[in-house]
PDB file of C-alpha atoms in Angstrom:
ATOM      1  CA  MET A   1      -9.395 -25.474  12.170  1.00  0.00           C
ATOM      2  CA  ASN A   2      -9.862 -22.788   9.512  1.00  0.00           C
ATOM      3  CA  CYS A   3      -7.962 -19.763  10.797  1.00  0.00           C
ATOM      4  CA  PHE A   4      -9.687 -17.596   8.165  1.00  0.00           C
ATOM      5  CA  SER A   5     -13.195 -18.470   9.358  1.00  0.00           C
ATOM      6  CA  LEU A   6     -15.357 -15.712  10.829  1.00  0.00           C
ATOM      7  CA  GLU A   7     -18.005 -18.153  12.070  1.00  0.00           C
ATOM      8  CA  GLY A   8     -19.800 -16.786  15.110  1.00  0.00           C
ATOM      9  CA  LYS A   9     -18.271 -13.300  14.781  1.00  0.00           C
ATOM     10  CA  ILE A  10     -20.241 -10.058  14.685  1.00  0.00           C
ATOM     11  CA  ALA A  11     -18.908  -7.480  12.239  1.00  0.00           C
ATOM     12  CA  LEU A  12     -19.861  -3.808  11.978  1.00  0.00           C
ATOM     13  CA  VAL A  13     -18.841  -2.120   8.720  1.00  0.00           C
ATOM     14  CA  THR A  14     -19.512   1.610   8.563  1.00  0.00           C
ATOM     15  CA  GLY A  15     -20.884   3.208   5.402  1.00  0.00           C
ATOM     16  CA  ALA A  16     -21.423  -0.237   3.876  1.00  0.00           C
ATOM     17  CA  SER A  17     -24.595   0.282   1.843  1.00  0.00           C
ATOM     18  CA  TYR A  18     -22.574  -0.007  -1.391  1.00  0.00           C
ATOM     19  CA  GLY A  19     -19.056   0.064  -2.823  1.00  0.00           C
ATOM     20  CA  ILE A  20     -15.987  -1.084  -0.908  1.00  0.00           C
ATOM     21  CA  GLY A  21     -17.835  -1.397   2.413  1.00  0.00           C
ATOM     22  CA  PHE A  22     -20.496  -3.595   0.834  1.00  0.00           C
ATOM     23  CA  ALA A  23     -17.855  -5.813  -0.785  1.00  0.00           C
ATOM     24  CA  ILE A  24     -16.028  -6.288   2.522  1.00  0.00           C
ATOM     25  CA  ALA A  25     -19.201  -6.968   4.494  1.00  0.00           C
ATOM     26  CA  SER A  26     -20.370  -9.459   1.853  1.00  0.00           C
ATOM     27  CA  ALA A  27     -17.061 -11.330   2.107  1.00  0.00           C
ATOM     28  CA  TYR A  28     -17.389 -11.432   5.895  1.00  0.00           C
ATOM     29  CA  ALA A  29     -20.875 -12.908   5.553  1.00  0.00           C
ATOM     30  CA  VAL A  30     -19.572 -15.692   3.283  1.00  0.00           C
ATOM     31  CA  ALA A  31     -16.826 -16.346   5.858  1.00  0.00           C
ATOM     32  CA  GLY A  32     -19.517 -16.831   8.512  1.00  0.00           C
ATOM     33  CA  ALA A  33     -19.894 -13.463  10.231  1.00  0.00           C
ATOM     34  CA  THR A  34     -23.119 -11.714  11.212  1.00  0.00           C
ATOM     35  CA  ILE A  35     -23.206  -8.385   9.385  1.00  0.00           C
ATOM     36  CA  CYS A  36     -24.182  -4.999  10.797  1.00  0.00           C
ATOM     37  CA  PHE A  37     -23.748  -1.776   8.874  1.00  0.00           C
ATOM     38  CA  ASN A  38     -24.705   1.859   9.155  1.00  0.00           C
ATOM     39  CA  ASP A  39     -25.110   4.794   6.840  1.00  0.00           C
ATOM     40  CA  ILE A  40     -25.867   8.467   7.155  1.00  0.00           C
ATOM     41  CA  ASN A  41     -29.595   8.325   6.288  1.00  0.00           C
ATOM     42  CA  GLN A  42     -32.512   5.925   6.014  1.00  0.00           C
ATOM     43  CA  GLU A  43     -32.541   5.984   2.217  1.00  0.00           C
ATOM     44  CA  LEU A  44     -28.994   4.637   2.016  1.00  0.00           C
ATOM     45  CA  VAL A  45     -29.656   2.057   4.725  1.00  0.00           C
ATOM     46  CA  GLU A  46     -32.707   0.805   2.804  1.00  0.00           C
ATOM     47  CA  LYS A  47     -30.644   0.678  -0.388  1.00  0.00           C
ATOM     48  CA  GLY A  48     -28.070  -1.411   1.456  1.00  0.00           C
ATOM     49  CA  LEU A  49     -30.634  -3.780   2.960  1.00  0.00           C
ATOM     50  CA  VAL A  50     -32.030  -4.462  -0.508  1.00  0.00           C
ATOM     51  CA  ALA A  51     -28.545  -5.128  -1.903  1.00  0.00           C
ATOM     52  CA  TYR A  52     -27.657  -7.545   0.901  1.00  0.00           C
ATOM     53  CA  LYS A  53     -30.980  -9.343   0.519  1.00  0.00           C
ATOM     54  CA  GLU A  54     -30.397  -9.715  -3.235  1.00  0.00           C
ATOM     55  CA  ALA A  55     -26.977 -11.206  -2.427  1.00  0.00           C
ATOM     56  CA  GLY A  56     -28.615 -13.703  -0.069  1.00  0.00           C
ATOM     57  CA  ILE A  57     -27.123 -12.058   3.028  1.00  0.00           C
ATOM     58  CA  LYS A  58     -29.018 -11.265   6.220  1.00  0.00           C
ATOM     59  CA  ALA A  59     -27.709  -7.891   7.369  1.00  0.00           C
ATOM     60  CA  TYR A  60     -28.742  -5.464  10.084  1.00  0.00           C
ATOM     61  CA  GLY A  61     -28.791  -1.822   8.956  1.00  0.00           C
ATOM     62  CA  TYR A  62     -28.796   1.295  11.135  1.00  0.00           C
ATOM     63  CA  VAL A  63     -28.906   5.038  10.571  1.00  0.00           C
ATOM     64  CA  CYS A  64     -25.947   6.622  12.344  1.00  0.00           C
ATOM     65  CA  ASP A  65     -23.631   9.570  11.741  1.00  0.00           C
ATOM     66  CA  VAL A  66     -20.117   8.350  12.628  1.00  0.00           C
ATOM     67  CA  THR A  67     -19.112  11.887  13.643  1.00  0.00           C
ATOM     68  CA  ASN A  68     -21.874  12.113  16.257  1.00  0.00           C
ATOM     69  CA  GLU A  69     -20.586  10.608  19.498  1.00  0.00           C
ATOM     70  CA  VAL A  70     -24.045  10.321  21.049  1.00  0.00           C
ATOM     71  CA  GLN A  71     -25.468   8.500  18.014  1.00  0.00           C
ATOM     72  CA  VAL A  72     -22.456   6.174  17.883  1.00  0.00           C
ATOM     73  CA  LYS A  73     -22.775   5.216  21.552  1.00  0.00           C
ATOM     74  CA  GLU A  74     -26.478   4.523  21.024  1.00  0.00           C
ATOM     75  CA  LEU A  75     -25.701   2.410  17.935  1.00  0.00           C
ATOM     76  CA  ILE A  76     -23.121   0.246  19.729  1.00  0.00           C
ATOM     77  CA  THR A  77     -25.437  -0.187  22.736  1.00  0.00           C
ATOM     78  CA  GLN A  78     -28.296  -1.239  20.441  1.00  0.00           C
ATOM     79  CA  ILE A  79     -26.164  -3.754  18.525  1.00  0.00           C
ATOM     80  CA  GLU A  80     -24.789  -5.241  21.752  1.00  0.00           C
ATOM     81  CA  ARG A  81     -28.312  -5.531  23.166  1.00  0.00           C
ATOM     82  CA  GLU A  82     -29.981  -6.962  20.063  1.00  0.00           C
ATOM     83  CA  ILE A  83     -27.196  -8.992  18.417  1.00  0.00           C
ATOM     84  CA  GLY A  84     -24.117  -9.181  20.633  1.00  0.00           C
ATOM     85  CA  VAL A  85     -20.698  -7.679  21.262  1.00  0.00           C
ATOM     86  CA  ILE A  86     -18.922  -6.520  18.118  1.00  0.00           C
ATOM     87  CA  ASP A  87     -15.866  -8.640  17.277  1.00  0.00           C
ATOM     88  CA  ILE A  88     -14.867  -6.799  14.102  1.00  0.00           C
ATOM     89  CA  LEU A  89     -15.156  -3.083  13.333  1.00  0.00           C
ATOM     90  CA  VAL A  90     -14.343  -1.801   9.847  1.00  0.00           C
ATOM     91  CA  ASN A  91     -14.087   1.984   9.681  1.00  0.00           C
ATOM     92  CA  ASN A  92     -15.028   2.389   6.029  1.00  0.00           C
ATOM     93  CA  ALA A  93     -17.270   5.487   5.988  1.00  0.00           C
ATOM     94  CA  GLY A  94     -15.525   8.403   4.316  1.00  0.00           C
ATOM     95  CA  ILE A  95     -15.723  11.245   1.838  1.00  0.00           C
ATOM     96  CA  ILE A  96     -13.348  13.066  -0.501  1.00  0.00           C
ATOM     97  CA  LYS A  97     -13.532  16.636  -1.770  1.00  0.00           C
ATOM     98  CA  ARG A  98     -11.344  17.285  -4.819  1.00  0.00           C
ATOM     99  CA  ILE A  99     -10.670  21.007  -4.420  1.00  0.00           C
ATOM    100  CA  PRO A 100      -7.358  22.855  -4.810  1.00  0.00           C
ATOM    101  CA  MET A 101      -6.071  23.661  -1.330  1.00  0.00           C
ATOM    102  CA  CYS A 102      -6.180  27.436  -1.722  1.00  0.00           C
ATOM    103  CA  ASP A 103      -9.762  27.224  -2.997  1.00  0.00           C
ATOM    104  CA  MET A 104     -10.900  25.002  -0.134  1.00  0.00           C
ATOM    105  CA  SER A 105     -12.598  26.595   2.844  1.00  0.00           C
ATOM    106  CA  ALA A 106     -11.611  25.643   6.386  1.00  0.00           C
ATOM    107  CA  GLU A 107     -15.160  24.350   6.835  1.00  0.00           C
ATOM    108  CA  GLN A 108     -14.781  21.980   3.866  1.00  0.00           C
ATOM    109  CA  PHE A 109     -11.405  20.809   5.188  1.00  0.00           C
ATOM    110  CA  ARG A 110     -12.894  20.160   8.628  1.00  0.00           C
ATOM    111  CA  GLN A 111     -15.782  18.168   7.161  1.00  0.00           C
ATOM    112  CA  VAL A 112     -13.405  15.718   5.476  1.00  0.00           C
ATOM    113  CA  ILE A 113     -11.269  15.405   8.622  1.00  0.00           C
ATOM    114  CA  ASP A 114     -14.408  14.945  10.730  1.00  0.00           C
ATOM    115  CA  ILE A 115     -15.777  12.018   8.713  1.00  0.00           C
ATOM    116  CA  ASP A 116     -12.526  10.370   7.601  1.00  0.00           C
ATOM    117  CA  LEU A 117     -10.517  10.715  10.832  1.00  0.00           C
ATOM    118  CA  ASN A 118     -12.686  11.753  13.768  1.00  0.00           C
ATOM    119  CA  GLY A 119     -15.325   9.180  12.729  1.00  0.00           C
ATOM    120  CA  PRO A 120     -12.945   6.187  13.072  1.00  0.00           C
ATOM    121  CA  PHE A 121     -11.723   7.602  16.404  1.00  0.00           C
ATOM    122  CA  ILE A 122     -15.279   7.891  17.731  1.00  0.00           C
ATOM    123  CA  MET A 123     -16.310   4.462  16.416  1.00  0.00           C
ATOM    124  CA  SER A 124     -13.197   2.720  17.716  1.00  0.00           C
ATOM    125  CA  LYS A 125     -13.387   4.092  21.228  1.00  0.00           C
ATOM    126  CA  ALA A 126     -17.051   3.063  21.368  1.00  0.00           C
ATOM    127  CA  VAL A 127     -16.283  -0.621  20.670  1.00  0.00           C
ATOM    128  CA  ILE A 128     -12.955  -1.062  22.492  1.00  0.00           C
ATOM    129  CA  PRO A 129     -14.316  -1.357  26.079  1.00  0.00           C
ATOM    130  CA  SER A 130     -16.503  -4.355  25.193  1.00  0.00           C
ATOM    131  CA  MET A 131     -13.680  -5.885  23.139  1.00  0.00           C
ATOM    132  CA  ILE A 132     -11.448  -5.648  26.219  1.00  0.00           C
ATOM    133  CA  LYS A 133     -14.096  -7.405  28.342  1.00  0.00           C
ATOM    134  CA  LYS A 134     -14.564 -10.093  25.700  1.00  0.00           C
ATOM    135  CA  GLY A 135     -10.821 -10.637  25.433  1.00  0.00           C
ATOM    136  CA  HIS A 136     -10.359  -9.969  21.734  1.00  0.00           C
ATOM    137  CA  GLY A 137     -11.228  -7.622  18.895  1.00  0.00           C
ATOM    138  CA  LYS A 138     -10.316  -6.563  15.383  1.00  0.00           C
ATOM    139  CA  ILE A 139     -10.419  -2.964  14.152  1.00  0.00           C
ATOM    140  CA  ILE A 140      -9.717  -2.349  10.469  1.00  0.00           C
ATOM    141  CA  ASN A 141      -9.371   1.193   9.185  1.00  0.00           C
ATOM    142  CA  ILE A 142      -9.821   1.870   5.481  1.00  0.00           C
ATOM    143  CA  CYS A 143      -6.801   4.038   4.797  1.00  0.00           C
ATOM    144  CA  SER A 144      -5.569   4.996   1.321  1.00  0.00           C
ATOM    145  CA  MET A 145      -2.491   5.406  -0.820  1.00  0.00           C
ATOM    146  CA  MET A 146      -2.986   9.011   0.276  1.00  0.00           C
ATOM    147  CA  SER A 147      -1.861   7.789   3.713  1.00  0.00           C
ATOM    148  CA  GLU A 148       1.589   7.815   2.052  1.00  0.00           C
ATOM    149  CA  LEU A 149       1.400  10.115  -0.973  1.00  0.00           C
ATOM    150  CA  GLY A 150       0.096  13.559  -1.810  1.00  0.00           C
ATOM    151  CA  ARG A 151      -1.699  14.598  -4.958  1.00  0.00           C
ATOM    152  CA  GLU A 152      -3.275  17.736  -6.369  1.00  0.00           C
ATOM    153  CA  THR A 153      -6.692  18.741  -4.957  1.00  0.00           C
ATOM    154  CA  VAL A 154      -6.832  16.207  -2.090  1.00  0.00           C
ATOM    155  CA  SER A 155      -5.141  18.050   0.788  1.00  0.00           C
ATOM    156  CA  ALA A 156      -7.926  17.320   3.299  1.00  0.00           C
ATOM    157  CA  TYR A 157      -8.283  13.683   2.261  1.00  0.00           C
ATOM    158  CA  ALA A 158      -4.525  13.060   2.411  1.00  0.00           C
ATOM    159  CA  ALA A 159      -4.301  14.766   5.799  1.00  0.00           C
ATOM    160  CA  ALA A 160      -7.179  12.645   7.119  1.00  0.00           C
ATOM    161  CA  LYS A 161      -5.868   9.364   5.716  1.00  0.00           C
ATOM    162  CA  GLY A 162      -2.337  10.099   6.937  1.00  0.00           C
ATOM    163  CA  GLY A 163      -3.835  10.744  10.354  1.00  0.00           C
ATOM    164  CA  LEU A 164      -5.854   7.534  10.119  1.00  0.00           C
ATOM    165  CA  LYS A 165      -2.658   5.570   9.460  1.00  0.00           C
ATOM    166  CA  MET A 166      -1.174   6.937  12.682  1.00  0.00           C
ATOM    167  CA  LEU A 167      -4.422   6.427  14.631  1.00  0.00           C
ATOM    168  CA  THR A 168      -4.238   2.786  13.500  1.00  0.00           C
ATOM    169  CA  LYS A 169      -0.706   2.447  14.858  1.00  0.00           C
ATOM    170  CA  ASN A 170      -1.665   4.147  18.101  1.00  0.00           C
ATOM    171  CA  ILE A 171      -4.716   1.943  18.752  1.00  0.00           C
ATOM    172  CA  ALA A 172      -2.442  -1.070  18.170  1.00  0.00           C
ATOM    173  CA  SER A 173       0.104   0.360  20.609  1.00  0.00           C
ATOM    174  CA  GLU A 174      -2.432   1.224  23.296  1.00  0.00           C
ATOM    175  CA  TYR A 175      -4.697  -1.833  23.200  1.00  0.00           C
ATOM    176  CA  GLY A 176      -2.571  -4.648  21.779  1.00  0.00           C
ATOM    177  CA  GLU A 177      -2.064  -6.071  25.272  1.00  0.00           C
ATOM    178  CA  TYR A 178      -5.833  -6.719  25.426  1.00  0.00           C
ATOM    179  CA  ASN A 179      -5.659  -8.958  22.326  1.00  0.00           C
ATOM    180  CA  ILE A 180      -7.076  -6.220  20.124  1.00  0.00           C
ATOM    181  CA  GLN A 181      -5.507  -5.920  16.687  1.00  0.00           C
ATOM    182  CA  CYS A 182      -5.920  -2.682  14.772  1.00  0.00           C
ATOM    183  CA  ASN A 183      -4.706  -2.645  11.175  1.00  0.00           C
ATOM    184  CA  GLY A 184      -5.455  -0.698   8.028  1.00  0.00           C
ATOM    185  CA  ILE A 185      -6.176  -1.463   4.405  1.00  0.00           C
ATOM    186  CA  GLY A 186      -4.923   1.045   1.848  1.00  0.00           C
ATOM    187  CA  PRO A 187      -6.826   0.550  -1.413  1.00  0.00           C
ATOM    188  CA  GLY A 188      -5.268   1.658  -4.659  1.00  0.00           C
ATOM    189  CA  TYR A 189      -7.453   3.011  -7.453  1.00  0.00           C
ATOM    190  CA  ILE A 190     -10.596   0.885  -7.342  1.00  0.00           C
ATOM    191  CA  ALA A 191     -13.200   0.591 -10.091  1.00  0.00           C
ATOM    192  CA  THR A 192     -16.408   1.711  -8.390  1.00  0.00           C
ATOM    193  CA  PRO A 193     -19.410   3.763  -9.555  1.00  0.00           C
ATOM    194  CA  GLN A 194     -17.693   6.861  -8.119  1.00  0.00           C
ATOM    195  CA  THR A 195     -14.631   6.385 -10.349  1.00  0.00           C
ATOM    196  CA  ALA A 196     -16.610   5.316 -13.444  1.00  0.00           C
ATOM    197  CA  PRO A 197     -16.402   8.768 -15.110  1.00  0.00           C
ATOM    198  CA  LEU A 198     -12.598   8.535 -14.925  1.00  0.00           C
ATOM    199  CA  ARG A 199     -12.661   5.275 -16.869  1.00  0.00           C
ATOM    200  CA  GLN A 200     -15.122   6.231 -19.613  1.00  0.00           C
ATOM    201  CA  THR A 201     -14.052   5.852 -23.236  1.00  0.00           C
ATOM    202  CA  GLN A 202     -13.702   9.274 -24.858  1.00  0.00           C
ATOM    203  CA  PRO A 203     -15.780  10.351 -27.925  1.00  0.00           C
ATOM    204  CA  ASP A 204     -12.810   9.631 -30.186  1.00  0.00           C
ATOM    205  CA  GLY A 205     -12.552   6.077 -28.828  1.00  0.00           C
ATOM    206  CA  SER A 206      -9.480   6.729 -26.673  1.00  0.00           C
ATOM    207  CA  LYS A 207      -9.202   6.010 -22.980  1.00  0.00           C
ATOM    208  CA  HIS A 208      -9.780   8.780 -20.445  1.00  0.00           C
ATOM    209  CA  PRO A 209      -6.411  10.466 -19.709  1.00  0.00           C
ATOM    210  CA  PHE A 210      -6.712   9.624 -15.992  1.00  0.00           C
ATOM    211  CA  ASP A 211      -7.477   5.988 -16.857  1.00  0.00           C
ATOM    212  CA  GLN A 212      -4.304   5.857 -18.970  1.00  0.00           C
ATOM    213  CA  PHE A 213      -2.348   7.512 -16.160  1.00  0.00           C
ATOM    214  CA  ILE A 214      -3.442   4.997 -13.506  1.00  0.00           C
ATOM    215  CA  ILE A 215      -2.844   1.954 -15.693  1.00  0.00           C
ATOM    216  CA  SER A 216       0.627   3.229 -16.615  1.00  0.00           C
ATOM    217  CA  LYS A 217       1.453   3.727 -12.922  1.00  0.00           C
ATOM    218  CA  THR A 218       0.185   0.302 -11.820  1.00  0.00           C
ATOM    219  CA  PRO A 219       2.403  -2.764 -12.308  1.00  0.00           C
ATOM    220  CA  ALA A 220      -0.769  -4.870 -12.461  1.00  0.00           C
ATOM    221  CA  ALA A 221      -1.785  -2.662 -15.450  1.00  0.00           C
ATOM    222  CA  ARG A 222      -5.393  -2.402 -14.333  1.00  0.00           C
ATOM    223  CA  TRP A 223      -7.703  -0.775 -11.822  1.00  0.00           C
ATOM    224  CA  GLY A 224      -8.501  -2.746  -8.711  1.00  0.00           C
ATOM    225  CA  THR A 225     -11.988  -4.073  -7.977  1.00  0.00           C
ATOM    226  CA  PRO A 226     -13.872  -4.118  -4.678  1.00  0.00           C
ATOM    227  CA  GLU A 227     -13.415  -7.906  -4.763  1.00  0.00           C
ATOM    228  CA  ASP A 228      -9.625  -7.423  -4.647  1.00  0.00           C
ATOM    229  CA  LEU A 229     -10.081  -6.074  -1.117  1.00  0.00           C
ATOM    230  CA  GLN A 230     -12.104  -9.025   0.178  1.00  0.00           C
ATOM    231  CA  GLY A 231      -9.250 -11.459   0.864  1.00  0.00           C
ATOM    232  CA  PRO A 232      -7.085  -8.906   2.690  1.00  0.00           C
ATOM    233  CA  ALA A 233     -10.119  -7.776   4.718  1.00  0.00           C
ATOM    234  CA  ILE A 234     -10.900 -11.369   5.752  1.00  0.00           C
ATOM    235  CA  PHE A 235      -7.245 -11.926   6.715  1.00  0.00           C
ATOM    236  CA  LEU A 236      -7.187  -8.857   8.974  1.00  0.00           C
ATOM    237  CA  ALA A 237     -10.534  -9.794  10.571  1.00  0.00           C
ATOM    238  CA  SER A 238      -9.645 -13.438  11.220  1.00  0.00           C
ATOM    239  CA  ASP A 239      -7.456 -15.392  13.627  1.00  0.00           C
ATOM    240  CA  ALA A 240      -4.908 -15.662  10.807  1.00  0.00           C
ATOM    241  CA  SER A 241      -3.757 -12.124  11.691  1.00  0.00           C
ATOM    242  CA  ASN A 242      -3.657 -12.444  15.503  1.00  0.00           C
ATOM    243  CA  PHE A 243      -0.004 -11.337  15.647  1.00  0.00           C
ATOM    244  CA  VAL A 244      -0.362  -8.626  12.996  1.00  0.00           C
ATOM    245  CA  ASN A 245      -0.908  -5.245  14.634  1.00  0.00           C
ATOM    246  CA  GLY A 246      -0.457  -1.643  13.568  1.00  0.00           C
ATOM    247  CA  HIS A 247       0.135  -2.647   9.949  1.00  0.00           C
ATOM    248  CA  ILE A 248      -1.224  -0.921   6.831  1.00  0.00           C
ATOM    249  CA  LEU A 249      -1.806  -3.446   4.048  1.00  0.00           C
ATOM    250  CA  TYR A 250      -1.751  -1.622   0.722  1.00  0.00           C
ATOM    251  CA  VAL A 251      -3.876  -3.307  -1.928  1.00  0.00           C
ATOM    252  CA  ASP A 252      -2.805  -1.179  -4.859  1.00  0.00           C
ATOM    253  CA  GLY A 253      -1.536  -3.461  -7.621  1.00  0.00           C
ATOM    254  CA  GLY A 254       1.994  -2.328  -6.812  1.00  0.00           C
ATOM    255  CA  ILE A 255       1.675   1.438  -7.346  1.00  0.00           C
ATOM    256  CA  LEU A 256       3.528   2.380  -4.165  1.00  0.00           C
ATOM    257  CA  ALA A 257       6.433   0.098  -5.141  1.00  0.00           C
ATOM    258  CA  TYR A 258       6.799   1.537  -8.649  1.00  0.00           C
ATOM    259  CA  ILE A 259       8.484   4.685  -9.917  1.00  0.00           C
ATOM    260  CA  GLY A 260       6.608   4.487 -13.236  1.00  0.00           C
ATOM    261  CA  LYS A 261       7.592   4.063 -16.857  1.00  0.00           C
ATOM    262  CA  GLN A 262      10.145   6.323 -18.455  1.00  0.00           C
ATOM    263  CA  PRO A 263       8.371   8.914 -20.657  1.00  0.00           C
TER     264      PRO A 263
END
C-alpha cells in the first residue's frame, strides 16, 4: 500500500487558478485525487481551467467568494452533489496588503483578515460535517512565516496568518476525535509571478536588495519554488499523516531556524 497515494480522494483547493494553489492541486492530481478549485471571478476560473487542461489535468472550477458564507455553502453542496464528499480541503486563497500600519485603514485591515482568516473558518466549517459522516478528512491551511514573525508593512497579514495558525490548532483539537486532521503549511519566500519584481536584476547588473536580503537569510541560499511545497502538501493530505494534527510545517529553506550572517 502506498500511504502517500490520494487515489479516489476529492480535493478542493481554494484560489487555485495559479501560483501555490495551482502547484498543490497539480501535485494532488498526479497522486490520484480529483481536483476542484474556486476563485473570486469567472475570468480567473477560466484561466485556471486552461492551465489545468494544458497540464493534462481534469479539474472542476467554480466561482465562489470564500468570505461569503452563503456562496460557500452552495459551493460545497454542489460539489457533493456532482462529484462527491470532499476528502481534502486546502485553504489557499489569500491576499496581502503591504502598507505601514499607521497608514492602513481599518477597512483595509478587515479585508485582509476577512479573506485570510475568516475565509478558512467559513470553508472549514462547511466541509467538516460531511467529513465527520464519512469518517475522515484533511484540512490544510496555507499559513506563512508571518504566522511566527512580524515585518514592516504587513500588520494585517501577520495578524491573519497568526490567527490562522491558531485556528488550525483549534480545528485539530475540536475535531481530531472524528479522524479529521487539520495542519498548516508555512511557505517561506517563494518565487512566483507576484514576487518576480523583488528578484529582478537591477540596471547596474546587481541583484535586487530584497533578493540579496532573502538569500542571505535563507540557509538554502535560494528562494523556494511552488514545487517545493508539493511534497509537504501531499504528505499532509495523505494517510501518511494520519497521526499528525495541529502541526504547522514550515517550508522555508531554514529561515526560521537561522539568526542570519554576521554583518
